[in-house]
Short mmCIF file of C-alpha atoms in Angstrom, two decimals:
data_model
loop_
_atom_site.label_atom_id
_atom_site.label_comp_id
_atom_site.label_asym_id
_atom_site.label_seq_id
_atom_site.Cartn_x
_atom_site.Cartn_y
_atom_site.Cartn_z
CA VAL A 1 -43.27 94.65 114.22
CA GLY A 2 -45.44 97.13 114.92
CA ARG A 3 -43.56 100.06 114.28
CA LEU A 4 -43.10 98.68 110.67
CA ALA A 5 -46.88 97.14 110.08
CA ARG A 6 -47.89 100.96 111.11
CA GLN A 7 -45.76 102.97 109.37
CA TYR A 8 -46.41 101.25 105.86
CA ASP A 9 -50.40 100.25 106.90
CA LEU A 10 -49.89 96.74 107.01
CA GLY A 11 -52.74 95.69 108.99
CA ALA A 12 -54.60 96.07 112.10
CA SER A 13 -53.47 95.92 115.33
CA CYS A 14 -54.97 94.41 118.61
CA ASP A 15 -54.35 93.29 122.39
CA PRO A 16 -53.16 89.63 121.38
CA THR A 17 -54.22 88.78 125.43
CA ASP A 18 -57.66 89.87 124.61
CA PRO A 19 -60.00 87.76 122.38
CA ARG A 20 -62.22 90.63 121.25
CA SER A 21 -59.11 92.94 120.70
CA ILE A 22 -58.41 89.63 117.96
CA ALA A 23 -61.24 89.53 116.49
CA ASP A 24 -62.34 92.79 115.75
CA ALA A 25 -58.31 93.28 114.22
CA ILE A 26 -59.76 89.76 112.11
CA MET A 27 -62.82 91.33 110.89
CA LYS A 28 -61.43 94.36 109.89
CA VAL A 29 -58.86 93.47 107.90
CA LEU A 30 -60.85 90.88 106.46
CA GLU A 31 -63.32 93.56 104.91
CA PRO A 32 -62.69 93.93 101.25
CA GLU A 33 -61.51 97.65 101.19
CA ALA A 34 -59.04 97.33 104.08
CA ASN A 35 -57.47 93.67 102.94
CA ALA A 36 -57.11 95.44 99.14
CA ARG A 37 -55.90 98.83 100.91
CA TYR A 38 -52.88 95.82 102.80
CA ARG A 39 -51.68 93.99 99.94
CA GLU A 40 -50.83 96.88 97.96
CA ASN A 41 -48.88 98.69 101.18
CA ALA A 42 -47.29 95.27 101.60
CA LEU A 43 -46.62 95.05 97.83
CA LYS A 44 -44.45 98.22 98.24
CA ALA A 45 -43.43 97.50 101.51
CA ARG A 46 -41.28 95.08 100.01
CA GLU A 47 -39.62 97.58 98.01
CA VAL A 48 -37.64 98.63 100.41
CA LEU A 49 -38.13 95.56 103.27
CA ASN A 50 -35.73 92.89 101.66
CA TRP A 51 -32.53 91.49 102.73
CA GLU A 52 -30.54 94.07 100.01
CA THR A 53 -31.91 96.49 101.40
CA GLU A 54 -30.30 95.69 105.13
CA GLU A 55 -27.16 94.11 102.97
CA GLN A 56 -26.02 97.32 102.00
CA LYS A 57 -27.03 98.73 105.52
CA LEU A 58 -25.26 96.96 106.86
CA ILE A 59 -22.14 96.15 105.01
CA ALA A 60 -22.85 100.72 105.50
CA LEU A 61 -21.96 99.84 109.05
CA TYR A 62 -19.04 97.33 109.17
CA ARG A 63 -17.18 99.66 106.60
CA ARG A 64 -17.79 101.95 109.23
CA ILE A 65 -16.90 100.23 112.49
CA LEU A 66 -13.50 99.01 110.44
CA GLU A 67 -12.12 102.26 109.36
CA ASP A 68 -12.52 104.59 112.75
#
């Protein structure tokens, strides 16, 4: 999840065991400019990160396996 969030710039990362780190990430995401950017990036990412795209990858993988 972290890799995808970084790749598509979908939000702020944090140390889930550190309350200060969590609070800082929340504050960053809530900043209006950052929030607008994350929302826009999420809309773009959903064009790639969806079942229709993954389904085609899975079908191609099964076909390669069955052809061998």
